[in-house]
GROMACS .gro file of C-alpha atoms in nm:
model
  258
    1MET     CA    1   2.184   2.320  -2.102
    2THR     CA    2   2.415   2.231  -1.816
    3GLU     CA    3   2.584   1.894  -1.859
    4ILE     CA    4   2.489   1.657  -1.576
    5ASP     CA    5   2.769   1.431  -1.454
    6THR     CA    6   2.618   1.086  -1.405
    7SER     CA    7   2.950   0.923  -1.317
    8VAL     CA    8   2.962   1.052  -0.956
    9PRO     CA    9   2.690   1.032  -0.692
   10HIS     CA   10   2.501   1.351  -0.609
   11SER     CA   11   2.344   1.424  -0.270
   12ALA     CA   12   2.018   1.561  -0.412
   13ARG     CA   13   1.976   1.255  -0.634
   14ILE     CA   14   2.060   1.018  -0.346
   15TRP     CA   15   1.797   1.192  -0.130
   16ASN     CA   16   1.552   1.162  -0.421
   17TYR     CA   17   1.627   0.789  -0.439
   18TRP     CA   18   1.562   0.743  -0.065
   19LEU     CA   19   1.232   0.928  -0.107
   20GLY     CA   20   1.126   0.687  -0.380
   21GLY     CA   21   1.176   0.938  -0.663
   22LYS     CA   22   1.292   0.861  -1.018
   23ASP     CA   23   1.540   1.145  -1.077
   24ASN     CA   24   1.856   0.949  -1.003
   25TYR     CA   25   2.111   0.729  -1.171
   26PRO     CA   26   2.270   0.390  -1.093
   27VAL     CA   27   2.568   0.565  -0.931
   28ASP     CA   28   2.328   0.740  -0.691
   29GLU     CA   29   2.143   0.418  -0.611
   30ALA     CA   30   2.476   0.249  -0.538
   31ALA     CA   31   2.582   0.531  -0.304
   32GLY     CA   32   2.239   0.535  -0.141
   33ASP     CA   33   2.248   0.158  -0.091
   34ALA     CA   34   2.601   0.179   0.054
   35TYR     CA   35   2.479   0.437   0.307
   36THR     CA   36   2.169   0.234   0.401
   37ALA     CA   37   2.389  -0.072   0.449
   38VAL     CA   38   2.567   0.122   0.725
   39PHE     CA   39   2.256   0.300   0.851
   40PRO     CA   40   1.919   0.170   0.724
   41GLY     CA   41   1.738   0.441   0.920
   42ILE     CA   42   1.837   0.709   0.668
   43VAL     CA   43   1.531   0.625   0.456
   44THR     CA   44   1.309   0.690   0.758
   45ILE     CA   45   1.488   1.021   0.817
   46ALA     CA   46   1.443   1.130   0.454
   47ARG     CA   47   1.076   1.041   0.449
   48SER     CA   48   1.008   1.181   0.797
   49SER     CA   49   1.169   1.509   0.691
   50ARG     CA   50   0.939   1.528   0.389
   51ALA     CA   51   0.636   1.439   0.602
   52PHE     CA   52   0.727   1.714   0.852
   53LEU     CA   53   0.748   1.964   0.568
   54GLY     CA   54   0.399   1.866   0.458
   55ARG     CA   55   0.252   1.902   0.806
   56GLY     CA   56   0.431   2.234   0.852
   57ILE     CA   57   0.291   2.375   0.528
   58ARG     CA   58  -0.059   2.251   0.610
   59TYR     CA   59  -0.035   2.428   0.948
   60LEU     CA   60   0.088   2.747   0.781
   61VAL     CA   61  -0.192   2.747   0.524
   62GLN     CA   62  -0.484   2.620   0.733
   63GLU     CA   63  -0.412   2.767   1.076
   64ALA     CA   64  -0.175   3.058   1.016
   65GLY     CA   65  -0.341   3.174   0.693
   66VAL     CA   66  -0.014   3.203   0.499
   67ARG     CA   67  -0.046   3.223   0.120
   68GLN     CA   68   0.316   3.295   0.021
   69PHE     CA   69   0.615   3.063   0.048
   70LEU     CA   70   0.987   3.114  -0.014
   71ASP     CA   71   1.148   2.768  -0.030
   72VAL     CA   72   1.529   2.799  -0.032
   73GLY     CA   73   1.739   2.492  -0.110
   74THR     CA   74   1.457   2.319  -0.287
   75GLY     CA   75   1.630   2.002  -0.398
   76LEU     CA   76   1.479   1.772  -0.657
   77PRO     CA   77   1.103   1.750  -0.695
   78THR     CA   78   0.954   1.435  -0.546
   79VAL     CA   79   0.611   1.390  -0.390
   80ASP     CA   80   0.422   1.662  -0.204
   81ASN     CA   81   0.643   1.954  -0.296
   82THR     CA   82   0.571   2.285  -0.122
   83HIS     CA   83   0.348   2.424  -0.397
   84GLU     CA   84   0.148   2.103  -0.422
   85VAL     CA   85   0.071   2.089  -0.049
   86ALA     CA   86  -0.010   2.460  -0.025
   87GLN     CA   87  -0.217   2.489  -0.342
   88ARG     CA   88  -0.413   2.174  -0.264
   89ILE     CA   89  -0.556   2.363   0.034
   90ALA     CA   90  -0.540   2.721  -0.097
   91PRO     CA   91  -0.512   2.727  -0.478
   92GLU     CA   92  -0.420   3.097  -0.474
   93SER     CA   93  -0.093   3.028  -0.289
   94ARG     CA   94   0.224   3.172  -0.443
   95ILE     CA   95   0.555   2.987  -0.415
   96VAL     CA   96   0.910   3.082  -0.507
   97TYR     CA   97   1.165   2.801  -0.512
   98VAL     CA   98   1.536   2.882  -0.486
   99ASP     CA   99   1.829   2.655  -0.567
  100ASN     CA  100   2.157   2.692  -0.755
  101ASP     CA  101   2.227   2.330  -0.839
  102PRO     CA  102   2.252   2.262  -1.214
  103LEU     CA  103   2.081   1.925  -1.171
  104VAL     CA  104   1.789   2.084  -0.987
  105LEU     CA  105   1.773   2.356  -1.254
  106THR     CA  106   1.743   2.090  -1.520
  107HIS     CA  107   1.441   1.952  -1.339
  108ALA     CA  108   1.294   2.294  -1.254
  109ARG     CA  109   1.037   2.263  -1.529
  110ALA     CA  110   0.877   1.987  -1.322
  111LEU     CA  111   0.842   2.235  -1.035
  112LEU     CA  112   0.715   2.518  -1.253
  113THR     CA  113   0.356   2.406  -1.240
  114SER     CA  114   0.081   2.584  -1.058
  115THR     CA  115  -0.290   2.616  -1.014
  116ALA     CA  116  -0.445   2.880  -1.236
  117GLU     CA  117  -0.517   3.093  -0.928
  118GLY     CA  118  -0.166   3.073  -0.782
  119VAL     CA  119   0.192   3.112  -0.900
  120THR     CA  120   0.500   2.890  -0.885
  121ALA     CA  121   0.836   3.044  -0.978
  122TYR     CA  122   1.197   2.929  -0.965
  123GLU     CA  123   1.511   3.135  -0.901
  124ASP     CA  124   1.867   3.019  -0.970
  125LEU     CA  125   2.036   3.167  -0.663
  126SER     CA  126   2.257   3.056  -0.375
  127LEU     CA  127   2.161   3.047  -0.007
  128TYR     CA  128   2.475   3.260   0.042
  129GLU     CA  129   2.318   3.561  -0.131
  130PRO     CA  130   2.008   3.628   0.083
  131GLU     CA  131   1.955   3.986  -0.032
  132ARG     CA  132   1.948   3.877  -0.397
  133ILE     CA  133   1.704   3.601  -0.304
  134LEU     CA  134   1.471   3.855  -0.145
  135ASP     CA  135   1.506   4.092  -0.439
  136GLN     CA  136   1.419   3.825  -0.694
  137ALA     CA  137   1.147   3.666  -0.481
  138GLY     CA  138   0.985   4.008  -0.454
  139LYS     CA  139   0.905   3.991  -0.826
  140THR     CA  140   0.663   3.704  -0.758
  141LEU     CA  141   0.572   3.750  -0.391
  142ASP     CA  142   0.440   4.060  -0.215
  143LEU     CA  143   0.701   4.082   0.059
  144SER     CA  144   0.493   4.338   0.246
  145ARG     CA  145   0.259   4.047   0.327
  146PRO     CA  146   0.333   3.750   0.558
  147THR     CA  147   0.553   3.492   0.390
  148ALA     CA  148   0.676   3.153   0.508
  149LEU     CA  149   1.050   3.091   0.469
  150ILE     CA  150   1.118   2.719   0.420
  151LEU     CA  151   1.469   2.583   0.488
  152SER     CA  152   1.438   2.206   0.472
  153GLY     CA  153   1.759   2.008   0.506
  154ILE     CA  154   1.973   2.290   0.367
  155LEU     CA  155   2.140   2.459   0.667
  156GLY     CA  156   2.342   2.146   0.747
  157HIS     CA  157   2.538   2.216   0.428
  158VAL     CA  158   2.667   2.542   0.580
  159ALA     CA  159   2.980   2.436   0.768
  160ASP     CA  160   2.991   2.736   1.003
  161HIS     CA  161   2.691   2.757   1.236
  162ASP     CA  162   2.730   3.130   1.296
  163LEU     CA  163   2.718   3.188   0.921
  164ALA     CA  164   2.409   2.966   0.892
  165ARG     CA  165   2.236   3.172   1.163
  166ASP     CA  166   2.337   3.494   0.988
  167LEU     CA  167   2.191   3.375   0.658
  168VAL     CA  168   1.860   3.289   0.826
  169ALA     CA  169   1.850   3.626   1.001
  170ARG     CA  170   1.919   3.815   0.677
  171LEU     CA  171   1.643   3.630   0.494
  172LEU     CA  172   1.397   3.693   0.779
  173ALA     CA  173   1.495   4.060   0.789
  174GLY     CA  174   1.334   4.104   0.449
  175LEU     CA  175   1.003   3.952   0.558
  176PRO     CA  176   0.732   4.141   0.747
  177SER     CA  177   0.575   4.081   1.087
  178GLY     CA  178   0.348   3.778   1.076
  179SER     CA  179   0.589   3.582   0.854
  180TYR     CA  180   0.708   3.236   0.953
  181LEU     CA  181   1.024   3.027   0.950
  182CYS     CA  182   1.004   2.650   0.897
  183VAL     CA  183   1.333   2.460   0.946
  184ASN     CA  184   1.426   2.096   0.973
  185ASP     CA  185   1.778   1.954   0.973
  186GLY     CA  186   1.981   1.655   1.082
  187SER     CA  187   2.056   1.658   1.454
  188ARG     CA  188   2.296   1.515   1.708
  189GLY     CA  189   2.204   1.359   2.040
  190THR     CA  190   1.929   1.119   1.932
  191ASP     CA  191   2.080   0.851   1.708
  192PRO     CA  192   2.453   0.772   1.738
  193ASP     CA  193   2.435   0.529   1.443
  194TYR     CA  194   2.316   0.811   1.218
  195GLU     CA  195   2.588   1.040   1.347
  196GLN     CA  196   2.856   0.779   1.277
  197ALA     CA  197   2.720   0.710   0.927
  198GLN     CA  198   2.698   1.079   0.836
  199ASP     CA  199   3.041   1.161   0.976
  200GLY     CA  200   3.179   0.876   0.767
  201TYR     CA  201   3.000   1.003   0.457
  202ASN     CA  202   3.143   1.352   0.511
  203GLU     CA  203   3.492   1.204   0.507
  204THR     CA  204   3.446   1.046   0.161
  205GLY     CA  205   3.500   1.376  -0.019
  206ALA     CA  206   3.131   1.411  -0.103
  207VAL     CA  207   2.958   1.744  -0.038
  208PRO     CA  208   2.938   1.736   0.344
  209TYR     CA  209   2.625   1.773   0.553
  210PHE     CA  210   2.679   1.856   0.919
  211LEU     CA  211   2.449   1.725   1.191
  212ARG     CA  212   2.400   1.980   1.468
  213PRO     CA  213   2.301   1.970   1.837
  214VAL     CA  214   1.935   2.052   1.892
  215GLU     CA  215   2.020   2.382   2.064
  216GLN     CA  216   2.196   2.498   1.747
  217ILE     CA  217   1.888   2.418   1.537
  218THR     CA  218   1.673   2.597   1.794
  219ALA     CA  219   1.902   2.902   1.764
  220TYR     CA  220   1.773   2.966   1.411
  221PHE     CA  221   1.444   3.071   1.573
  222GLU     CA  222   1.596   3.338   1.797
  223GLY     CA  223   1.359   3.635   1.818
  224LEU     CA  224   1.065   3.435   1.681
  225GLU     CA  225   0.758   3.298   1.857
  226LEU     CA  226   0.786   2.920   1.840
  227VAL     CA  227   0.471   2.735   1.745
  228ASP     CA  228   0.390   2.447   1.984
  229PRO     CA  229   0.550   2.200   2.040
  230GLY     CA  230   0.867   2.398   1.962
  231VAL     CA  231   1.177   2.242   1.809
  232VAL     CA  232   1.142   1.865   1.838
  233SER     CA  233   1.236   1.549   1.652
  234VAL     CA  234   1.034   1.586   1.334
  235PRO     CA  235   0.797   1.289   1.381
  236LEU     CA  236   0.689   1.448   1.712
  237TRP     CA  237   0.592   1.781   1.552
  238ARG     CA  238   0.212   1.783   1.533
  239PRO     CA  239   0.186   1.418   1.425
  240ASP     CA  240  -0.115   1.305   1.228
  241ALA     CA  241  -0.401   1.150   1.424
  242GLY     CA  242  -0.334   0.786   1.502
  243ALA     CA  243   0.041   0.813   1.439
  244ARG     CA  244   0.282   0.657   1.689
  245PRO     CA  245   0.592   0.868   1.633
  246GLU     CA  246   0.940   0.771   1.749
  247PRO     CA  247   1.224   1.026   1.781
  248ILE     CA  248   1.487   1.029   1.507
  249GLY     CA  249   1.800   1.236   1.442
  250GLN     CA  250   1.616   1.509   1.255
  251HIS     CA  251   1.475   1.812   1.438
  252GLY     CA  252   1.257   2.094   1.322
  253GLY     CA  253   1.005   2.356   1.413
  254VAL     CA  254   0.802   2.655   1.300
  255GLY     CA  255   0.833   3.007   1.437
  256ARG     CA  256   0.640   3.332   1.378
  257LYS     CA  257   0.807   3.670   1.331
  258PRO     CA  258   0.643   3.912   1.578
   0.00000   0.00000   0.00000
């Protein structure tokens, strides 16, 4: 088993802490609290990102009829993971999670649950090897059938935007017409306090996460048919009835491969 270093904070565990999860250590809570002291809104961003993911998956299952999901850059399991949301509506849904973080691997057994009718699998692979991801995912998913590619809060870890776009394009190239892309990532242009806090965090020597202008996030959907309302601040994407959403520095959208 991979040894987990609990002496240094870890971005996935910090995010888990902000989401209210239990898979974190005092060092992560301290780092998370230090960040929220500078920018309390990060908890709203983390939870709004997770809520967007849930609404996106519900759209894909209920309205688009998707039954297969490829979730790359899974992160630690918290509440309403992709397979839970999808299989709650369509128990026959099949999900492949992909991550290459030893901490996430250690917790993979918590993800490897499924309805009897569906399948949940986990692959230890990097975002930077899209062809291998498709090859391995094809052992669980029928990649001749529409599949939803989920990239939630992962592309900001790719420093070069052109490379990030290339990785998305190569993953989509292995999926058939009628497949979907669901992306959400930290954005610039909405919340300067968030931008300042994240830029400061990136300078600490921690694994950096780069906020991007909205047009760069929109560029991931080039060649796809954007689902209304397009790429927007995540609380504004098909909000639940009665919600009063306010824009935050996190944008996302869903697009269909023609």
